[in-house]
Amino acid sequence: MHAVTTHLREVVEYILSNPQAVKALKALATAAAITIIYKFAGYIVRDLVLIPKLTIQEDVKNLHKPRRGRKIPGRAVICGGSVGGMLAAAVCADHFDSVLIVEPEAWANDHGFEIPEKRSYRTTSDGHKTVIHPRTRVMQYFSGNFLQPPSYMTLRRLFPNLPELLDYFGLGSTLAVTRLKLRYGGIYSEDPHYEADDPRALTLGITREAAETLIRKSLRLSRPNVAFKTGAVTGFIRDGDRLGGVTVRTEAGEVEERADFVVDASGPTQLGFTKALNSAGFPVSRDLRVEYNPGLRYNTTIWRLPEHVRAKWPVPGGYQLGVVLNMTPDSQTGESRVFGILNVECNQTLVATGGWNGGESPHSIAELRAFVKSLYGQENLPEWAWTLLDFLEEYEEECSPFHAEAKVGPLNWIRWHQAKDLPLNFVAIGDAIMKLNPIYGQGITKACIDVSTLDAVLRHTPSNLPLPNVGKPFFSREAARVQGLCFLTEDWDYFQRDGTKANDYGFPDTVPAEGEDLSHNAFMRKWGRECLILGREDPAIYSTWWHVTMMIAPGTDLFSPRIAIKMMMRKWMGW
């Protein structure tokens, strides 16, 4: 031990007596200090500022926790009983004595708590088999819903009985670690998560039908202070600087419902913006709404596979729930079409096709095969993909799949956070704020972001009436979290998520928003594409892109120094 101490002393004396060694030591110490400061500053900015501001990771932890003190002794009225409305009702039920959901479609209130065993069909004028929609106001009712991790985080917190209900509806096996199985240009990108118990990666791959039924059943069983009323909200009733109620058209005539808090969850109707607030004496500027039209059409072919067909499923690993195949568009190559196969609940397989070119969707396996063969990157598909198409064709007549087509109209964002003199006790949720492109599957997750934000605001609202200004802090916080999903309109948004509007603007058939052209946000679109390409070679970069896309990390992560440097090296040095 003495020899070691002596040796160390000699080394230190040598370094201190050597100017060059001292200089090098100072340089190392400076570099270490800079690294520590950089890491610490990064932690403060990202973890303590950006994550709470741009994501719901912190707010979601408080969902369904008891309020401090008593509930607000009043009544919340939810205008609309689809997914956003029901989630808003669950949150409001934790803060108000009573909640009323007003839903226009009687079927949802009378029969929407169970998944029907049988469906009714009809033949279209083109001779295709399609289903008779029980939910006429939800065009994608039979389409697949990919619920990103924030959705499951929110549902699991809001509804403690969710695992039991998943099993009740036979949906337990649909809960799994996220698998995008993304093929960009036909080339497969490895998903970054493998841990089956990682809560940040869990998602549900189910139909909109199953998602709505699951949430409606969960709400009824867990919130006895929520009532359901069939009718259409036709207007708001003003009470000074707030709303005092709503008017509802029912089969028996028009009635008034008292309200201490009003949530517009009217979906694409956007009741508050289009007429209700103006009619109640709260003028809303038309300039608040930014709108563009992607000109998108898509078709979902729904197969119900009997056991003997599932037993012969020709995909490696056999028949499993989740994404089977996922080919995405790429504006850089001119490919504006999508193709995907998803296995969901009730032994159903969904085949999705569509595109921004407004072309006809395939309605048979023969047409589907021709469609896939015309896609950019189809030569990179595995051999089993073509075998699967042959397999489905063999059982096409027996399974008799039906088709659910959807034409996506104009998409928009109402910038409520910029509105002046709104009622103090009014908020909007879901599509009543922003209509997203459904092809990206973000709608339910966006609604979960909204209601988690609402819960956080209500937790800081006193338990007495009349309510203070709830709308202003809600719309301000909500805008920071969702505007990067679609509408990148302000300078700082370039450092948020790869907005879907930027992607839509990459296709020539998109009609841009007023005052813009299709070059708007081209930088963001190209940056996201480059991150994907880099991610094929660098798992860490793909993981970053994945976490941002899944809305569990701020979009600023895509502009980290490491990614920016690697991007420049690839661009300018060809590395």
XYZ file of C-alpha atoms in Angstrom:
575
model
C 0.000 0.000 0.000
C 2.875 2.326 0.846
C 4.420 1.660 -2.587
C 1.170 2.602 -4.339
C 0.887 5.830 -2.357
C 4.477 6.718 -3.161
C 3.889 6.051 -6.863
C 0.784 8.246 -6.944
C 2.637 11.052 -5.221
C 5.405 10.860 -7.829
C 2.854 10.992 -10.668
C 1.157 14.059 -9.187
C 4.490 15.822 -8.638
C 5.484 15.067 -12.255
C 2.251 16.478 -13.638
C 2.473 19.640 -11.523
C 6.062 20.227 -12.544
C 5.286 19.776 -16.271
C 3.637 22.855 -17.881
C 2.246 20.821 -20.778
C 0.710 18.285 -18.402
C -0.830 21.040 -16.284
C -2.284 22.630 -19.427
C -3.784 19.328 -20.531
C -5.188 18.718 -17.059
C -6.872 22.132 -17.065
C -8.350 21.428 -20.490
C -9.776 18.124 -19.278
C -11.202 19.779 -16.180
C -12.825 22.506 -18.309
C -14.300 19.916 -20.689
C -15.654 17.923 -17.754
C -17.203 21.057 -16.224
C -18.801 22.028 -19.553
C -20.196 18.514 -19.959
C -21.674 18.552 -16.453
C -23.212 22.001 -16.989
C -24.577 20.944 -20.390
C -26.146 17.784 -18.941
C -27.607 19.658 -15.997
C -28.996 22.454 -18.188
C -30.441 19.857 -20.559
C -32.137 18.124 -17.649
C -33.665 21.393 -16.414
C -34.902 22.480 -19.847
C -36.168 19.088 -21.026
C -37.367 17.304 -17.898
C -38.531 20.241 -15.802
C -39.825 22.591 -18.533
C -40.515 20.932 -21.889
C -41.958 17.596 -20.756
C -44.532 19.183 -18.379
C -45.368 21.865 -20.964
C -45.594 19.765 -24.130
C -46.677 16.344 -22.829
C -49.169 14.984 -20.273
C -46.676 12.724 -18.507
C -46.964 14.670 -15.252
C -50.671 15.563 -15.401
C -51.769 12.009 -16.141
C -50.444 10.842 -12.769
C -53.179 12.788 -10.972
C -56.156 11.519 -12.960
C -58.997 10.153 -10.792
C -57.282 11.192 -7.574
C -59.610 12.818 -5.011
C -59.781 16.605 -5.030
C -58.405 18.560 -2.123
C -61.576 19.261 -0.201
C -65.065 18.735 -1.549
C -66.246 18.543 -5.145
C -67.546 21.628 -6.909
C -71.247 21.833 -5.940
C -72.501 22.199 -9.476
C -73.379 20.501 -12.737
C -71.213 19.993 -15.819
C -72.954 19.480 -19.166
C -71.085 17.672 -21.928
C -72.326 18.448 -25.436
C -71.650 15.165 -27.239
C -71.205 11.584 -26.091
C -68.535 10.173 -28.349
C -65.015 9.353 -27.125
C -63.972 12.924 -26.269
C -67.259 13.643 -24.540
C -67.171 10.494 -22.432
C -63.584 11.106 -21.353
C -64.453 14.695 -20.459
C -67.425 13.395 -18.465
C -65.164 11.037 -16.515
C -62.861 13.918 -15.582
C -65.729 16.278 -14.715
C -67.374 13.565 -12.577
C -64.261 13.630 -10.377
C -64.637 17.394 -9.854
C -68.382 18.184 -9.988
C -71.332 16.822 -8.028
C -73.158 15.838 -11.214
C -72.493 15.503 -14.939
C -74.910 15.262 -17.877
C -73.877 13.922 -21.291
C -76.164 15.027 -24.135
C -75.730 12.656 -27.099
C -77.743 12.999 -30.341
C -77.770 9.306 -31.304
C -80.181 7.225 -29.251
C -78.416 4.001 -30.249
C -75.265 5.038 -28.369
C -77.159 5.642 -25.119
C -79.418 2.594 -25.462
C -77.136 -0.048 -26.975
C -73.602 1.352 -26.989
C -72.478 -0.468 -23.825
C -71.932 -3.839 -25.511
C -70.242 -4.934 -28.727
C -73.026 -6.336 -30.968
C -72.668 -9.978 -31.930
C -74.359 -9.437 -35.296
C -74.220 -6.687 -37.878
C -76.551 -5.617 -40.657
C -75.239 -5.219 -44.187
C -76.247 -3.685 -47.477
C -74.899 -3.558 -51.015
C -73.631 -0.252 -52.378
C -74.529 1.107 -55.813
C -71.117 -0.166 -56.960
C -71.994 -3.684 -55.878
C -69.762 -3.792 -52.792
C -70.792 -5.245 -49.452
C -70.821 -2.690 -46.666
C -72.171 -2.416 -43.145
C -75.119 -0.399 -41.884
C -73.604 2.030 -39.407
C -75.243 2.178 -35.986
C -73.159 5.320 -35.325
C -74.036 7.469 -38.314
C -72.004 10.424 -37.023
C -68.736 8.450 -36.782
C -67.519 7.599 -40.279
C -64.571 5.490 -39.090
C -66.625 3.410 -36.627
C -65.385 0.090 -38.042
C -61.860 1.238 -38.828
C -58.833 0.354 -36.755
C -57.815 2.607 -33.889
C -54.179 2.697 -32.876
C -54.238 4.103 -29.362
C -50.781 5.528 -28.658
C -49.293 5.087 -25.166
C -50.760 8.345 -23.760
C -54.214 6.893 -24.485
C -53.611 3.807 -22.408
C -51.950 5.859 -19.651
C -55.057 8.068 -19.511
C -57.627 5.257 -19.679
C -55.810 3.189 -17.065
C -55.769 6.130 -14.631
C -59.327 7.261 -15.313
C -60.861 3.789 -15.062
C -59.345 1.527 -12.381
C -61.552 -1.317 -13.645
C -60.083 -1.148 -17.149
C -58.172 -4.480 -17.001
C -61.354 -6.320 -15.963
C -63.359 -4.704 -18.746
C -60.688 -5.510 -21.307
C -61.104 -9.146 -20.346
C -64.909 -8.813 -20.283
C -64.936 -7.637 -23.904
C -62.225 -10.081 -24.921
C -59.782 -7.229 -25.507
C -57.137 -8.190 -22.949
C -54.828 -9.667 -25.556
C -55.000 -6.465 -27.641
C -53.016 -4.645 -24.951
C -49.384 -4.975 -25.889
C -46.108 -3.155 -26.278
C -46.319 -0.854 -29.274
C -45.299 -2.450 -32.546
C -45.461 -0.084 -35.503
C -43.770 -2.560 -37.850
C -43.137 0.464 -40.021
C -42.081 -0.023 -43.615
C -40.950 3.266 -45.054
C -40.338 2.758 -48.742
C -40.992 -0.902 -48.049
C -37.922 -1.140 -45.769
C -38.643 -2.419 -42.252
C -37.623 -0.331 -39.246
C -37.054 -2.227 -35.997
C -39.325 -1.129 -33.159
C -37.346 0.079 -30.123
C -39.409 -1.497 -27.327
C -39.409 -5.120 -26.279
C -40.148 -5.060 -22.558
C -43.671 -6.436 -22.186
C -44.264 -4.563 -18.926
C -42.999 -1.149 -20.054
C -45.974 1.135 -19.239
C -44.692 3.877 -21.530
C -44.952 1.582 -24.542
C -48.316 -0.085 -23.937
C -51.059 0.527 -26.453
C -54.344 -0.873 -27.709
C -54.873 -1.892 -31.312
C -58.664 -2.136 -31.579
C -61.518 -0.830 -33.706
C -63.264 2.473 -33.013
C -66.333 0.364 -32.200
C -64.475 -1.465 -29.423
C -62.834 1.731 -28.129
C -66.156 3.559 -27.793
C -67.894 0.589 -26.181
C -65.044 0.053 -23.722
C -65.010 3.703 -22.623
C -68.812 3.974 -22.400
C -69.049 0.831 -20.271
C -66.160 1.964 -18.057
C -67.770 5.361 -17.554
C -71.147 3.923 -16.571
C -69.651 1.466 -14.075
C -67.197 3.880 -12.438
C -69.051 7.236 -12.366
C -72.567 6.965 -10.857
C -72.920 10.760 -10.913
C -72.916 10.805 -14.747
C -76.317 10.812 -16.497
C -76.997 10.241 -20.205
C -79.608 12.166 -22.203
C -80.589 11.605 -25.834
C -80.900 14.851 -27.747
C -79.003 17.427 -29.767
C -77.649 20.567 -28.142
C -78.896 23.430 -30.304
C -77.674 26.438 -28.373
C -76.125 27.960 -25.266
C -77.877 30.110 -22.675
C -75.984 33.188 -21.493
C -75.767 34.173 -17.830
C -73.664 37.308 -17.564
C -70.022 36.558 -18.358
C -70.619 32.820 -18.399
C -73.036 30.161 -19.618
C -76.037 29.210 -17.515
C -77.210 26.236 -19.535
C -77.875 24.697 -22.940
C -80.962 24.120 -25.087
C -81.560 20.542 -26.207
C -83.781 19.259 -29.015
C -85.381 15.944 -28.031
C -88.152 13.792 -29.491
C -90.548 15.437 -27.042
C -89.484 18.951 -28.047
C -86.898 21.510 -27.004
C -85.865 21.678 -23.359
C -83.334 23.634 -21.320
C -80.645 22.049 -19.162
C -79.000 24.046 -16.388
C -75.178 24.059 -16.424
C -72.438 25.466 -14.212
C -69.776 24.258 -16.632
C -70.141 23.515 -20.362
C -67.883 21.279 -22.452
C -68.232 21.373 -26.245
C -67.537 17.792 -27.321
C -69.674 18.021 -30.457
C -66.922 16.637 -32.686
C -66.604 17.811 -36.309
C -69.841 19.808 -35.873
C -67.848 22.240 -33.701
C -71.074 23.580 -32.226
C -69.536 26.281 -30.054
C -67.575 27.809 -32.906
C -70.131 27.516 -35.698
C -73.187 28.975 -33.979
C -73.834 28.392 -30.272
C -71.487 30.995 -28.785
C -72.385 33.686 -31.313
C -76.102 33.082 -30.772
C -75.604 33.366 -27.006
C -73.931 36.770 -27.365
C -70.288 35.704 -27.260
C -68.900 36.689 -30.694
C -66.270 34.296 -32.040
C -64.013 35.486 -34.862
C -64.012 33.326 -37.998
C -60.282 34.006 -38.230
C -59.659 31.662 -35.307
C -60.107 28.645 -37.569
C -57.227 27.548 -39.799
C -58.374 25.025 -42.392
C -56.897 22.935 -45.210
C -58.047 19.911 -47.206
C -55.794 16.872 -47.788
C -58.241 15.335 -50.272
C -57.782 11.938 -48.598
C -59.880 8.823 -49.110
C -59.378 5.451 -47.464
C -61.087 2.104 -47.252
C -61.050 -0.542 -44.538
C -61.911 -4.087 -45.502
C -63.057 -6.043 -42.459
C -62.554 -9.805 -42.380
C -63.845 -12.108 -39.652
C -61.648 -15.190 -39.678
C -62.936 -18.544 -38.396
C -60.643 -20.700 -36.287
C -59.529 -23.006 -39.094
C -58.394 -19.976 -41.144
C -56.500 -18.414 -38.252
C -54.777 -21.767 -37.633
C -53.249 -21.628 -41.138
C -52.181 -17.952 -40.962
C -49.024 -17.832 -43.147
C -47.198 -14.998 -41.352
C -44.096 -15.880 -39.273
C -45.171 -16.476 -35.685
C -48.724 -17.417 -36.645
C -51.899 -15.417 -36.070
C -51.249 -12.673 -33.525
C -53.124 -9.513 -32.635
C -51.557 -6.225 -33.651
C -49.962 -4.724 -36.736
C -49.093 -7.277 -39.414
C -47.899 -4.951 -42.159
C -47.613 -1.167 -42.373
C -46.477 0.688 -45.503
C -46.430 4.468 -45.176
C -46.434 7.204 -47.839
C -43.381 9.262 -48.751
C -43.843 12.624 -50.450
C -40.172 12.718 -51.410
C -40.658 9.738 -53.732
C -44.119 10.812 -54.840
C -45.848 7.893 -53.103
C -49.069 9.205 -51.601
C -50.778 5.911 -50.775
C -50.937 3.723 -47.682
C -51.411 0.025 -47.078
C -51.727 -1.795 -43.783
C -53.004 -5.013 -42.214
C -54.071 -5.154 -38.571
C -55.444 -8.057 -36.515
C -57.922 -6.837 -33.904
C -60.581 -8.068 -31.497
C -63.291 -10.621 -32.307
C -61.042 -12.502 -34.748
C -61.109 -9.600 -37.194
C -58.450 -8.653 -39.701
C -58.530 -5.133 -41.103
C -56.964 -4.323 -44.463
C -56.553 -0.579 -44.908
C -55.776 1.223 -48.155
C -56.058 4.814 -49.208
C -54.228 7.864 -50.341
C -54.060 11.581 -51.012
C -54.692 11.130 -54.729
C -58.426 10.423 -54.418
C -58.131 7.166 -56.371
C -60.448 4.204 -56.081
C -59.796 1.727 -53.283
C -59.420 -2.003 -53.973
C -62.472 -4.126 -53.163
C -61.086 -7.594 -53.802
C -57.804 -9.385 -53.169
C -57.067 -9.315 -56.893
C -57.453 -5.527 -56.882
C -55.485 -5.300 -53.625
C -52.584 -7.266 -55.099
C -52.434 -4.902 -58.072
C -52.604 -1.927 -55.675
C -49.678 -3.205 -53.574
C -47.591 -4.027 -56.648
C -47.923 -0.413 -57.768
C -46.624 1.010 -54.462
C -43.168 2.523 -54.208
C -40.919 0.121 -52.303
C -43.092 -2.951 -52.849
C -40.018 -4.836 -54.081
C -38.677 -4.682 -50.505
C -41.660 -6.494 -49.001
C -40.968 -9.923 -47.517
C -42.117 -12.975 -49.430
C -44.672 -13.831 -46.764
C -46.571 -10.602 -47.569
C -47.414 -11.928 -51.026
C -48.160 -15.352 -49.587
C -50.615 -13.714 -47.194
C -52.497 -12.073 -50.071
C -52.750 -15.435 -51.833
C -53.971 -16.979 -48.589
C -56.690 -14.365 -48.100
C -57.803 -14.774 -51.694
C -58.290 -18.478 -51.063
C -60.762 -17.732 -48.260
C -62.283 -14.552 -49.692
C -65.606 -16.130 -50.647
C -65.957 -18.010 -47.360
C -65.157 -15.016 -45.136
C -67.138 -12.530 -47.263
C -65.428 -9.369 -45.944
C -67.245 -6.020 -45.994
C -65.927 -2.570 -46.815
C -66.109 0.697 -44.872
C -65.065 3.677 -46.972
C -64.332 7.155 -45.705
C -63.681 10.432 -47.446
C -61.813 12.898 -45.273
C -63.090 16.444 -45.612
C -61.359 19.679 -44.616
C -59.240 19.566 -41.463
C -58.976 22.514 -39.148
C -57.775 23.943 -35.878
C -59.783 26.474 -33.897
C -57.247 28.550 -32.007
C -59.399 29.011 -28.930
C -56.397 30.225 -26.953
C -56.447 33.398 -29.073
C -60.174 34.050 -28.580
C -61.367 37.122 -26.690
C -64.144 37.286 -24.103
C -65.195 33.657 -24.082
C -67.572 32.482 -21.334
C -65.569 31.833 -18.184
C -67.064 28.356 -17.731
C -66.691 27.036 -21.291
C -64.121 24.683 -22.832
C -63.979 22.550 -25.979
C -62.583 19.038 -26.362
C -61.342 16.814 -29.184
C -62.548 17.599 -32.723
C -64.356 20.668 -31.385
C -60.837 22.136 -31.178
C -58.898 20.317 -33.867
C -59.901 17.904 -36.628
C -56.901 15.690 -37.341
C -56.218 13.517 -40.358
C -57.609 10.115 -39.248
C -55.052 8.207 -41.305
C -52.455 8.953 -38.601
C -54.637 7.527 -35.810
C -54.101 10.359 -33.305
C -57.706 11.397 -32.591
C -58.337 9.470 -29.373
C -54.861 10.242 -28.066
C -55.482 13.925 -28.747
C -58.725 13.691 -26.738
C -56.769 12.087 -23.891
C -54.317 14.998 -23.955
C -57.264 17.397 -23.763
C -58.966 15.760 -20.785
C -55.705 15.288 -18.853
C -55.080 18.999 -19.330
C -58.643 19.779 -18.202
C -58.175 17.672 -15.076
C -54.995 19.587 -14.200
C -56.802 22.924 -14.561
C -59.828 21.823 -12.520
C -57.532 20.653 -9.725
C -56.530 24.271 -9.234
C -60.129 25.509 -9.396
C -61.780 26.390 -6.057
C -64.673 24.201 -4.899
C -67.301 26.917 -5.046
C -69.591 28.648 -7.531
C -69.542 30.619 -9.684
C -66.405 29.212 -11.314
C -63.440 31.468 -12.063
C -62.079 31.609 -15.611
C -61.457 27.941 -16.448
C -61.319 28.305 -20.224
C -58.341 30.652 -20.444
C -55.780 28.475 -18.600
C -57.156 25.334 -20.236
C -56.973 26.571 -23.830
C -53.506 28.041 -23.235
C -52.055 24.796 -21.845
C -53.873 22.614 -24.344
C -52.647 24.599 -27.360
C -48.999 24.151 -26.367
C -49.499 20.383 -26.297
C -51.543 19.769 -29.443
C -50.624 22.386 -32.040
C -47.533 20.383 -32.974
C -49.776 17.402 -33.788
C -51.061 19.058 -36.894
C -50.901 22.811 -37.327
C -47.352 24.135 -37.184
C -48.095 27.843 -37.407
C -45.738 29.688 -35.098
C -41.963 29.866 -35.213
C -41.346 27.841 -32.043
C -43.553 25.027 -33.364
C -40.696 23.969 -35.615
C -39.221 22.426 -32.521
C -42.305 20.399 -31.688
C -43.605 17.257 -33.302
C -43.527 16.443 -36.987
C -47.040 17.844 -37.547
C -49.347 15.882 -39.798
C -50.192 19.046 -41.710
C -46.560 19.277 -42.764
C -46.796 15.710 -44.066
C -50.093 16.372 -45.857
C -48.553 19.405 -47.573
C -46.072 17.071 -49.229
C -48.774 15.771 -51.587
C -49.876 17.901 -54.568
C -53.614 17.174 -54.180
C -53.711 18.871 -50.770
C -55.487 22.232 -50.762
C -53.443 24.433 -48.389
C -54.803 26.826 -45.792
C -55.569 30.370 -46.836
C -52.410 32.413 -47.209
C -50.159 29.338 -47.441
C -48.789 27.147 -50.194
C -47.574 23.552 -50.118
C -44.015 24.621 -49.295
C -45.204 25.669 -45.846
C -43.355 23.674 -43.148
C -41.395 21.736 -45.781
C -38.362 21.889 -43.499
C -40.198 20.002 -40.757
C -41.349 17.335 -43.178
C -37.851 16.798 -44.542
C -36.271 16.763 -41.085
C -38.645 14.052 -39.895
C -37.934 11.994 -43.012
C -34.183 12.275 -42.492
C -34.575 11.190 -38.860
C -36.371 8.056 -40.060
C -33.629 7.272 -42.567
C -30.892 7.836 -39.977
C -32.846 5.657 -37.582
C -32.406 2.637 -39.824
C -28.719 2.687 -39.000
C -28.865 4.230 -35.525
C -31.350 2.580 -33.116
C -31.040 5.489 -30.661
C -32.239 7.992 -33.270
C -35.124 5.752 -34.303
C -36.048 5.372 -30.644
C -36.120 9.167 -30.283
C -38.328 9.487 -33.362
C -40.592 6.735 -31.996
C -41.015 8.416 -28.588
C -41.836 11.763 -30.211
C -44.295 10.137 -32.629
C -45.934 8.268 -29.753
C -46.383 11.627 -27.962
C -44.467 10.576 -24.866
C -41.489 12.864 -25.540
C -41.302 16.525 -26.621
C -40.592 17.179 -30.288
C -37.487 19.114 -29.288
C -35.778 15.747 -28.781
C -35.513 15.427 -32.577
C -33.274 18.499 -32.570
C -30.813 17.322 -29.950
C -27.152 18.167 -30.668
C -26.382 14.496 -31.331
C -29.070 14.181 -34.011
C -28.297 17.593 -35.513
C -24.581 16.794 -35.793
C -25.266 13.389 -37.315
C -27.706 14.987 -39.759
C -25.089 17.504 -40.879
C -22.412 14.820 -41.233
C -24.738 12.782 -43.434
C -25.809 15.794 -45.469
C -22.428 17.405 -46.062
C -19.955 14.571 -45.643
C -22.001 11.622 -46.834
C -21.402 9.711 -43.579
